[in-house]
Coordinates of C-alpha atoms and ligand atoms in Angstrom, one line a residue:
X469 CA 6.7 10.5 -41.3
X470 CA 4.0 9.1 -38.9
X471 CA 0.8 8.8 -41.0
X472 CA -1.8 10.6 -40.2
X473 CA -4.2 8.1 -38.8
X474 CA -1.7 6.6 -37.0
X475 CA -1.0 10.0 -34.8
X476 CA -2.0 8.2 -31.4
X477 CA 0.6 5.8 -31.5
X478 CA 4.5 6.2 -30.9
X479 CA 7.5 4.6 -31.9
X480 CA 9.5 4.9 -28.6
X481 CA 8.9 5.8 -24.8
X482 CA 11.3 8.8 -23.7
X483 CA 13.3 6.5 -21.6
X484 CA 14.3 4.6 -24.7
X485 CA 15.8 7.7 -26.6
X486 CA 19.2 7.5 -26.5
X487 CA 22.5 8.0 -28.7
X488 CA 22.3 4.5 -30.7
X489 CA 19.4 6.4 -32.0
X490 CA 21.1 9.6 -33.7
X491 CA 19.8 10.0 -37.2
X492 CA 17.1 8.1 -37.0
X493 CA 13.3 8.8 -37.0
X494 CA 10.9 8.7 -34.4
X495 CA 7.7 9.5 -32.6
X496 CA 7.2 10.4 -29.1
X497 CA 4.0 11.3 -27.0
X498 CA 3.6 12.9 -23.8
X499 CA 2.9 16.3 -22.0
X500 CA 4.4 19.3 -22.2
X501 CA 6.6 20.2 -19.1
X502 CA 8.3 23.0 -20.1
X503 CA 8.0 25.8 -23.1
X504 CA 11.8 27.4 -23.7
X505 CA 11.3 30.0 -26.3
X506 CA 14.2 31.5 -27.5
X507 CA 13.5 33.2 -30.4
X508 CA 14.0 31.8 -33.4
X509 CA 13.5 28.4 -31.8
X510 CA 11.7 26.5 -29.0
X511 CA 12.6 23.8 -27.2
X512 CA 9.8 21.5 -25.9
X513 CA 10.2 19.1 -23.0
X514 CA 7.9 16.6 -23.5
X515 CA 7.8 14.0 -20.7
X516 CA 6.1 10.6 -20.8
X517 CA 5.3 8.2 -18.1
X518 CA 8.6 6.6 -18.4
X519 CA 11.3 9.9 -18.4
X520 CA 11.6 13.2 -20.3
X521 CA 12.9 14.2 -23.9
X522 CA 14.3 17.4 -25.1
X523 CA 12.5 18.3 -28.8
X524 CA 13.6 21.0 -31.0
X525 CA 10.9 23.3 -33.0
X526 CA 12.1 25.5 -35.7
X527 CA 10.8 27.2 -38.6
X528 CA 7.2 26.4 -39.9
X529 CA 6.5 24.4 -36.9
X530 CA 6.4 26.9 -34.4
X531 CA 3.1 28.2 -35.9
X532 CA 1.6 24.9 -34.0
X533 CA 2.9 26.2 -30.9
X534 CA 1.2 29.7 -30.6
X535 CA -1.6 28.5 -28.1
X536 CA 0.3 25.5 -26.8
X537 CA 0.3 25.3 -22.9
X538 CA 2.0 23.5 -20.1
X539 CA 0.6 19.8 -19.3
X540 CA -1.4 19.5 -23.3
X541 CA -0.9 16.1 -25.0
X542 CA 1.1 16.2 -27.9
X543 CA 2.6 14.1 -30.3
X544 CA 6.0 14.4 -31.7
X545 CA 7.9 12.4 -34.9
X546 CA 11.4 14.0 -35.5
X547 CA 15.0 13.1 -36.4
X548 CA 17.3 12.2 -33.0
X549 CA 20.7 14.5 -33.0
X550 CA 23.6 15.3 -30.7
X551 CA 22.0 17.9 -28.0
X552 CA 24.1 20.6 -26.3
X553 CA 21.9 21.3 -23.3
X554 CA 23.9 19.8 -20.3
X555 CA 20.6 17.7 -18.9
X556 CA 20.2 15.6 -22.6
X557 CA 22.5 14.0 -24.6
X558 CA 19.9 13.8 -27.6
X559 CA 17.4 15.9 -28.3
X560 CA 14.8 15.1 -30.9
X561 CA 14.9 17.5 -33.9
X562 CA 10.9 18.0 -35.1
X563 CA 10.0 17.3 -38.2
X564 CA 6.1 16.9 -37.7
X565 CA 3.7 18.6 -34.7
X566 CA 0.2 17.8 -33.1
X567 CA -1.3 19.2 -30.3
X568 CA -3.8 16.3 -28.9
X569 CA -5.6 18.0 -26.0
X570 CA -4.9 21.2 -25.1
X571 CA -4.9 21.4 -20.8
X572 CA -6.3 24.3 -19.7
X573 CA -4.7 27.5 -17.6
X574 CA -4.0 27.7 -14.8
X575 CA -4.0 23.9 -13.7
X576 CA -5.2 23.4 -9.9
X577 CA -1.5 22.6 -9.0
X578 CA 2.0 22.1 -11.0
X579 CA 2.9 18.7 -11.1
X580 CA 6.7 20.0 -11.3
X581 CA 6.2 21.3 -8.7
X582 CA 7.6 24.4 -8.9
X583 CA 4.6 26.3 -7.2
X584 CA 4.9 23.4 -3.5
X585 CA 1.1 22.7 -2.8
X586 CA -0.1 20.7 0.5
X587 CA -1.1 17.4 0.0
X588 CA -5.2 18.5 0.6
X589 CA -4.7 19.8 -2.4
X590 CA -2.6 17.5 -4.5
X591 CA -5.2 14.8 -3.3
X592 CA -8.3 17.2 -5.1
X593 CA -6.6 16.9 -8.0
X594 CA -5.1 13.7 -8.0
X595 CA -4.5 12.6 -11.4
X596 CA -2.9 15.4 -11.8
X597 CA -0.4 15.6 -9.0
X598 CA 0.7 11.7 -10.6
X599 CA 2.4 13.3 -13.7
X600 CA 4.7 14.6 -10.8
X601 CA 7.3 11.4 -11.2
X602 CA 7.9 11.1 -7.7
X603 CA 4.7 10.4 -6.7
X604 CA 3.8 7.8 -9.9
X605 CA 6.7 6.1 -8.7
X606 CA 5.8 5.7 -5.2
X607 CA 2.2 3.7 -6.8
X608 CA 4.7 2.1 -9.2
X609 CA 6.1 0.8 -6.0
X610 CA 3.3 -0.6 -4.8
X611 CA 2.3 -2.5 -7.4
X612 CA 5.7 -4.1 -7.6
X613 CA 5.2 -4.7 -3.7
X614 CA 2.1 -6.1 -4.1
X615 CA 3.9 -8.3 -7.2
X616 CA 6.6 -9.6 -4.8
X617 CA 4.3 -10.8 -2.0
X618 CA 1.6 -12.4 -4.6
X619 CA 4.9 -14.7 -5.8
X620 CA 6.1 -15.0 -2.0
X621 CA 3.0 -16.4 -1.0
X622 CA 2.0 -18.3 -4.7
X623 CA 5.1 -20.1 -4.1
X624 CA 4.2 -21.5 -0.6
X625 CA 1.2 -23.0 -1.8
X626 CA -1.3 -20.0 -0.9
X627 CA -4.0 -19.6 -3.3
X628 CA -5.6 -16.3 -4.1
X629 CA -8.6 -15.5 -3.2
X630 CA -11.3 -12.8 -2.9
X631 CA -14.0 -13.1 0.1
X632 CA -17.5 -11.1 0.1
X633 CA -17.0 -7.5 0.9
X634 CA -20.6 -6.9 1.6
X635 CA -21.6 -8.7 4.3
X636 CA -24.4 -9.5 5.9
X637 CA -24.2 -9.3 10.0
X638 CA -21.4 -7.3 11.8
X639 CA -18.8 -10.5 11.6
X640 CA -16.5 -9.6 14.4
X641 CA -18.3 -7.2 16.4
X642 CA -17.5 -3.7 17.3
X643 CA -19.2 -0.5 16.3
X644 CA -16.9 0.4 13.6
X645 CA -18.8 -0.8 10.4
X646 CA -19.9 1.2 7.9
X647 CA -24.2 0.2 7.0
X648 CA -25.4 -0.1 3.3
X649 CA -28.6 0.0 2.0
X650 CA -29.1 -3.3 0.2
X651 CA -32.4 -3.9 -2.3
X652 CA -35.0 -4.0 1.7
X653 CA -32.5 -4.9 4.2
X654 CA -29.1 -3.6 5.8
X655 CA -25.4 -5.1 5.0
X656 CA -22.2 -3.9 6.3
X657 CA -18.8 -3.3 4.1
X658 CA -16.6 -6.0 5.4
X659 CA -13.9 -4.4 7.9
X660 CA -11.4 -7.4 7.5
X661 CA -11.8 -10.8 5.7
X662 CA -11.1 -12.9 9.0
X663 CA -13.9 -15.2 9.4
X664 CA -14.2 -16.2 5.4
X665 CA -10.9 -16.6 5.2
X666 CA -10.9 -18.9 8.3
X667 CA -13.4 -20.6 6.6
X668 CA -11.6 -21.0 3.2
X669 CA -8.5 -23.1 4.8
X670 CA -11.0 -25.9 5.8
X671 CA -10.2 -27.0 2.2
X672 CA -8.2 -25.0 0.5
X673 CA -5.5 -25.7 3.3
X674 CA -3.7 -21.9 2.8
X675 CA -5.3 -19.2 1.1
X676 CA -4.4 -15.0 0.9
X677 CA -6.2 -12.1 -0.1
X678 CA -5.1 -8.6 -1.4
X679 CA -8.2 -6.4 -1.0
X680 CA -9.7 -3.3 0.7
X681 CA -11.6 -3.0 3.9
X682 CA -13.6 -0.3 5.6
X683 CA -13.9 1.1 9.3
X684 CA -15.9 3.6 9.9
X685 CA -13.5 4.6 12.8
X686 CA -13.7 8.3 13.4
X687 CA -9.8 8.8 13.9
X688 CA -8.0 11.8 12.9
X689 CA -4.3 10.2 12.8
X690 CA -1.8 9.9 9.8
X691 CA -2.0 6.2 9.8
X692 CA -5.5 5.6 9.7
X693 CA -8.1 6.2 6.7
X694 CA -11.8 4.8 6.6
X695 CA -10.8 2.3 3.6
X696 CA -7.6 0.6 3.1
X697 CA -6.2 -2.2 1.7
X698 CA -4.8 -5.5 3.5
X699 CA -2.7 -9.0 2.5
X700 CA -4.5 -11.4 4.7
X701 CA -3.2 -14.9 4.8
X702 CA -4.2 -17.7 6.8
X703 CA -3.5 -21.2 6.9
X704 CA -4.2 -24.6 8.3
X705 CA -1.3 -27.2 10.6
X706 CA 0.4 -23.8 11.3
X707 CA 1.1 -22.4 14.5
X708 CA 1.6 -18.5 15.5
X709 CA 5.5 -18.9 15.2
X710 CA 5.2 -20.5 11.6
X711 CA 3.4 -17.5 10.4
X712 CA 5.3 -15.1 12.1
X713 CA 8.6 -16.6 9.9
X714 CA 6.0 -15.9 6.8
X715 CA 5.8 -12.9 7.5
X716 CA 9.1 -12.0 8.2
X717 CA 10.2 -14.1 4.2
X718 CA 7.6 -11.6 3.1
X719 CA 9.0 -8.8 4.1
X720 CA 12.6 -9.4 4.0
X721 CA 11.8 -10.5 0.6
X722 CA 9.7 -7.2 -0.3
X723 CA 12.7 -5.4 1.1
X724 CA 15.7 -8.0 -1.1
X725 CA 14.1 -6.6 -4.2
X726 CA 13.6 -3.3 -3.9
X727 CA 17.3 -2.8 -3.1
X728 CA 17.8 -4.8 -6.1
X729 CA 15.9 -2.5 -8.3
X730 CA 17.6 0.5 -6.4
X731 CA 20.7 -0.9 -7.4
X732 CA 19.8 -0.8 -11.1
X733 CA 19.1 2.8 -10.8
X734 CA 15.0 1.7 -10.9
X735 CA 13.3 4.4 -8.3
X736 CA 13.1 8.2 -7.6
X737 CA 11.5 8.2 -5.0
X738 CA 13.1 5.4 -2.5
X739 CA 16.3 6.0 -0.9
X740 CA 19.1 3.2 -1.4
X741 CA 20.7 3.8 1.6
X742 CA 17.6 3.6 3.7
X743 CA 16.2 0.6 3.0
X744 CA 19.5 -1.5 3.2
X745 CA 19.0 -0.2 6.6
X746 CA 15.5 -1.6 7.3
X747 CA 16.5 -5.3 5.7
X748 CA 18.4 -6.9 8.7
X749 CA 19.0 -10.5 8.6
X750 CA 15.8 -11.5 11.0
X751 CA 13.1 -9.5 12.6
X752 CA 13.7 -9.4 16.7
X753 CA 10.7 -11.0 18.6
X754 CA 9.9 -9.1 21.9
X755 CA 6.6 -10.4 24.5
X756 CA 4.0 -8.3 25.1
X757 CA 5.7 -8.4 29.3
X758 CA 9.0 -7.4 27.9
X759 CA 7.8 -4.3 26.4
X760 CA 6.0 -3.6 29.1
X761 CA 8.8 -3.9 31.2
X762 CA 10.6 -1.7 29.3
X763 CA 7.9 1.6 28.9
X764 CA 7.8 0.9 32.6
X765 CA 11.5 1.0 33.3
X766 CA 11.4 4.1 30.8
X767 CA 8.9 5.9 33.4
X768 CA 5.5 4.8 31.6
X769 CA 2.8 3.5 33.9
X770 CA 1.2 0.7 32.4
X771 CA -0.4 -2.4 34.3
X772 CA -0.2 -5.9 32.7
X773 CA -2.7 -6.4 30.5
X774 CA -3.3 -2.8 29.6
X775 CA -2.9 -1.8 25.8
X776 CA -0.2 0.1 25.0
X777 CA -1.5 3.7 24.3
X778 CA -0.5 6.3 21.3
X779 CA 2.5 7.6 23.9
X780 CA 3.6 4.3 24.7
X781 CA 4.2 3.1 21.1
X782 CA 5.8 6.1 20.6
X783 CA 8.0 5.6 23.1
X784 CA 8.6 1.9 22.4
X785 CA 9.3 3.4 18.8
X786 CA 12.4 4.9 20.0
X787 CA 13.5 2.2 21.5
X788 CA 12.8 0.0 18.7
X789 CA 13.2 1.3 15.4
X790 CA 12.9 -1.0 12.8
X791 CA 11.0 -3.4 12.4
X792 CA 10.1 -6.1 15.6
X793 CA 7.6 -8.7 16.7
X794 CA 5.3 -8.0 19.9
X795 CA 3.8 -11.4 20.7
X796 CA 2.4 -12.8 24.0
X797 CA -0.5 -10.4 24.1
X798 CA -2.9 -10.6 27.0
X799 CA -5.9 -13.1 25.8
X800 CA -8.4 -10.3 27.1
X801 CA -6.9 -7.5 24.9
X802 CA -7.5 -9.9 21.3
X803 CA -10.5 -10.5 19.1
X804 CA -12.7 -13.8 20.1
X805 CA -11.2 -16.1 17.4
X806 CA -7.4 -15.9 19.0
X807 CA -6.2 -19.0 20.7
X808 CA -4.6 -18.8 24.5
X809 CA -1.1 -19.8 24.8
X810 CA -0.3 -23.7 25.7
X811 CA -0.3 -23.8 29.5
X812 CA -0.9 -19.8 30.1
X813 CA -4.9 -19.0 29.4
X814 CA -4.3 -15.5 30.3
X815 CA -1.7 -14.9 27.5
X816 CA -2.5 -15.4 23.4
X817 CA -0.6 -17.2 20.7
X818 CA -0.5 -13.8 18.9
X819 CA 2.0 -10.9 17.6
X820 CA 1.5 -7.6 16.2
X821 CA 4.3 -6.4 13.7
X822 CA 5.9 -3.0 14.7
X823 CA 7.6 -0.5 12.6
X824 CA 8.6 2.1 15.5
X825 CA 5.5 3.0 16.7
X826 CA 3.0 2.4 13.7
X827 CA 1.8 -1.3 13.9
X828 CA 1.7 -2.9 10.5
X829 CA 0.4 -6.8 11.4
X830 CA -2.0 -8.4 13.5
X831 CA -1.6 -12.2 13.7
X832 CA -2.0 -15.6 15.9
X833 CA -2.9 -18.6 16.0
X834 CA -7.0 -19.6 15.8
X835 CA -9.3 -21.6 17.7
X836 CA -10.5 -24.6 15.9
X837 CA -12.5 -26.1 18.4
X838 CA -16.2 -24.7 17.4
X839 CA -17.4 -25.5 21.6
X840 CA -14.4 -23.0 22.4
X841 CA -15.1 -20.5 20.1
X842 CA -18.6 -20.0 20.8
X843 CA -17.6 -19.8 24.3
X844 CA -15.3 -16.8 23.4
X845 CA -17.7 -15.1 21.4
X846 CA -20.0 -15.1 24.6
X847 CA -17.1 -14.1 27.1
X848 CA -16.7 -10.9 24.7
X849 CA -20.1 -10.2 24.8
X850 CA -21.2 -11.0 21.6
X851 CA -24.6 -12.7 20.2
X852 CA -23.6 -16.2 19.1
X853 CA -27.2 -16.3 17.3
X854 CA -25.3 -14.1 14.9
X855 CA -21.9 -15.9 14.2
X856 CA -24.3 -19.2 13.7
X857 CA -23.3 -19.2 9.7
X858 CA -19.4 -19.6 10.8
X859 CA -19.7 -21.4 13.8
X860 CA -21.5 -24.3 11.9
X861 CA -18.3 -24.5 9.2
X862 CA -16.1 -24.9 12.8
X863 CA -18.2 -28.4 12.7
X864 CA -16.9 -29.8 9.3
X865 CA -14.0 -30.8 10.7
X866 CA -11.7 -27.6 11.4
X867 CA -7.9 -27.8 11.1
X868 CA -5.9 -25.7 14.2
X869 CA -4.9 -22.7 11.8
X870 CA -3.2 -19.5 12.0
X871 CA -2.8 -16.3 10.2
X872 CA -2.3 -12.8 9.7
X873 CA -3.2 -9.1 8.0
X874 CA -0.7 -6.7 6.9
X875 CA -1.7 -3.1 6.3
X876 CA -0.2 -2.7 2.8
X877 CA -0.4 1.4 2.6
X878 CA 1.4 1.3 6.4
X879 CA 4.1 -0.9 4.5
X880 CA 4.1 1.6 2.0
X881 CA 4.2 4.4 4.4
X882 CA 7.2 2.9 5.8
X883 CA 9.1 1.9 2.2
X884 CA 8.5 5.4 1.4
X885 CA 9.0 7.4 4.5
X886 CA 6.0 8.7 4.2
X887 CA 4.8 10.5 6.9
X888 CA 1.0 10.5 6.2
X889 CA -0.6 7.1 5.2
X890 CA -2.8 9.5 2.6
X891 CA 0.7 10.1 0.8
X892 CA 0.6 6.5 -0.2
X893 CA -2.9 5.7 -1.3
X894 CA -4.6 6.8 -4.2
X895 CA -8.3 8.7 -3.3
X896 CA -7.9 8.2 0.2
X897 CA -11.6 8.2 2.4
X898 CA -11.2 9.3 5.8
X899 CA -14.0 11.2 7.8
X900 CA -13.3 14.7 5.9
X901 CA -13.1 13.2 2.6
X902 CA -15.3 11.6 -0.1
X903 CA -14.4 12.9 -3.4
X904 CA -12.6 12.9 -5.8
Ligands
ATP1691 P1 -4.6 0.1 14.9 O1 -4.4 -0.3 16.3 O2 -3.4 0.8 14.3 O3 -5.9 1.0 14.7 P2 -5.8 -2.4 14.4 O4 -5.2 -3.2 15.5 O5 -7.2 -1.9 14.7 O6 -4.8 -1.2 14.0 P3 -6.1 -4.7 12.8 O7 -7.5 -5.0 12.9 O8 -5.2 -5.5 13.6 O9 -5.8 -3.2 13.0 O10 -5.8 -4.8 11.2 C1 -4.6 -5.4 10.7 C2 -3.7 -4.3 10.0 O11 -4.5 -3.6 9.0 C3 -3.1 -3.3 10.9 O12 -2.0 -3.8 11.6 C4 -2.8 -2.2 10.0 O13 -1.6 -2.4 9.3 C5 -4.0 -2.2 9.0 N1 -5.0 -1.3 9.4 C6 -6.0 -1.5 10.3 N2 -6.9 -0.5 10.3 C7 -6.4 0.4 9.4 C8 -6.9 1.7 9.0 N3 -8.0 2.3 9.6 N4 -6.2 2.4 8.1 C9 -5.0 1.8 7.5 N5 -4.6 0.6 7.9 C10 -5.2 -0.1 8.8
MG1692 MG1 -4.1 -4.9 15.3

């Protein structure tokens, strides 16, 4: 008998209710997924964060069901016995009843989706559309993602840190930035953490940073939203090619143990098969020329030193399906604070990461030298006057350094085959949508 103050609490999660159980007492809580009245009896699913359980009502309990709907809370103590419904090997027979909070009807959407809803309107009722177990488990996901690559980097000597995300000029130029009100001035939300984190490695030798950023880019695509969240890393005595094998440990690491945990049966909503396919032994490294070799050969027209447009990436995505390196970029195509390649001042010691056509990493190696770097901020066109806060720190005695972002809801669009990067983020912000 669970006592009456204690009603909130349970003695087991669904996934733990099994046969070793049988005769014994418990207490479950969840939501209702399903009402089967037959009659004399009612079965209950009930379904927790962690699986579903088959309950049995008879007799004087069924008076507690009369107004019970779909989705209520409820709590549930009851003897576990041998079921014979062909989904559950135990069912829990109930022995005491209490309806928490009662969900109203209809709900926005069905989380089991037996009425299919579009994903505008999953999104409006969000926390909803998560008792769906699917779509938990692809934010279960993540976090684990975001677990693996925190231990990755941890045990190469990064340290974590978090950088200002208000800020108070626009740090690396461009129009994109969204403007705040703050107390009688303007600030900016940060857009990327690039120049602090530059900064940081002048002690703190390697540092990383899990976090979100905002662009107030008016795109319309399935890969882009107005906030989103990147692991930035950056770090001093290495060179583009050093971080480029980081990246690659990350990912192939990211990738090692989620086929683990496929391989104990651990997710619903990843495909075994799939992602054995993505982990190859290394990532291929293609330059910038090559590729453009190759669109051009396929009957593209680009120029050196153009960027590659939307139809070009798709068309290198055919080509190259998986993941792969683009490095050598043309200096003039990359932000100020990219170094030129050794010997070649019209090329960059930089790579973007590709999955297909989506680009998940932008990295390179840095300037260090604070003479050069002002000189690049004016050869983009940019006002030194207001970079004069970072520039100073590049005269403390700067390490050569190099680093990298990677766009964690594009990784996740990619573990998941998602097809819209607003499949994979919680309350996604683009330029239709502010609530909920
Ligand atoms: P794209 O060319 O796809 O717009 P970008 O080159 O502007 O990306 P970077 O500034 O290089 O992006 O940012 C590093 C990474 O952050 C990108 O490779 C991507 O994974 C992620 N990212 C950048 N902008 C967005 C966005 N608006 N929404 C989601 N992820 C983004
Ligand atoms: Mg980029």
């Amino acid at each position: 008998m669970i006592d009456e103050k204690d009603r909130i609490h349970r003695s087991h999660y669904a996934y733990q209710i099994d046969t070793s159980l049988v005769g014994k007492m418990v207490s479950i809580a969840g939501w209702v997924e399903e009402i089967r009245d037959i009659g004399k009896l009612v079965f209950l699913l009930i379904r927790d964060v962690s699986g579903i359980v088959q309950t049995v009502v008879t007799g004087k309990h069924l008076e507690a069901l009369k107004d019970l709907t779909r989705h209520s809370i409820i709590t549930i103590s009851g003897t576990i016995q041998i079921g014979k419904a062909k989904d559950f090997d135990v069912e829990i027979k109930v022995d005491q009843i209490e309806i928490i909070s009662r969900a109203i009807q209809p709900l926005p959407l069905d989380p089991a989706n037996r009425i299919e809803s579009s994903l505008d309107k999953r999104i409006d009722s969000r926390a909803l559309d998560l008792r769906n177990p699917r779509i938990c488990e692809i934010f279960r996901l993540k976090s684990s993602v975001t677990h693996v690559v925190r231990s990755v980097l941890q045990s190469e000597r990064f340290i974590e840190v978090l950088t200002p995300k208000i800020i108070g000029s626009a740090s690396e130029g461009g129009a994109n930035l969204f403007s705040v009100n703050y107390f009688d001035t303007k600030a900016f939300l940060a857009q990327s953490p690039q120049l602090y984190k530059e900064q940081l490695i002048l002690a703190m030798d390697r540092v990383f940073e899990i976090a979100p950023y905002f662009r107030a880019e008016k795109s319309h695509t399935v890969r882009h939203l107005s906030e989103f969240v990147s692991i930035d890393i950056e770090a001093a005595f290495l060179d583009s090619k050093d971080v480029m094998d980081l990246a690659e440990k990350v990912l192939l690491t990211v990738l090692d143990r989620l086929i683990v945990t496929l391989e104990e049966g651990g997710s619903v909503s990843l495909n075994k098969e799939s992602i054995a396919e993505l982990r190859k032994p290394s990532i291929e490294r293609y330059s910038y020329k090559h590729c453009v070799d190759i669109l051009n050969h396929e009957g593209e027209q680009i120029e050196y030193g153009d960027d590659f447009s939307d139809s070009s990436l798709r068309k290198l995505g055919q080509i190259y399906k998986g993941f792969y390196f683009i490095t050598e970029w043309p200096l003039k195509l990359k932000p100020f604070y990219i170094h030129e390649k050794m010997g070649e001042p019209f090329l960059s010691e930089s790579f973007d990461l590709q999955f297909g056509y989506l680009e998940l990493i932008s990295g390179g190696r840095r300037h260090h030298d604070s003479r050069k770097l002002r000189q690049r901020i004016i050869d983009q066109g940019l006002d030194p006057s207001r970079f004069e806060d970072h520039l100073r720190v590049f005269e403390w005695g700067m390490p050569p350094h190099s680093g990298w972002g990677l766009g964690l809801d594009r990784l996740m669009m990619v573990l998941t085959n998602a097809q819209n990067i607003r499949e994979v983020v919680l309350y996604p912000r683009d330029t239709q949508r502010l609530h909920p």
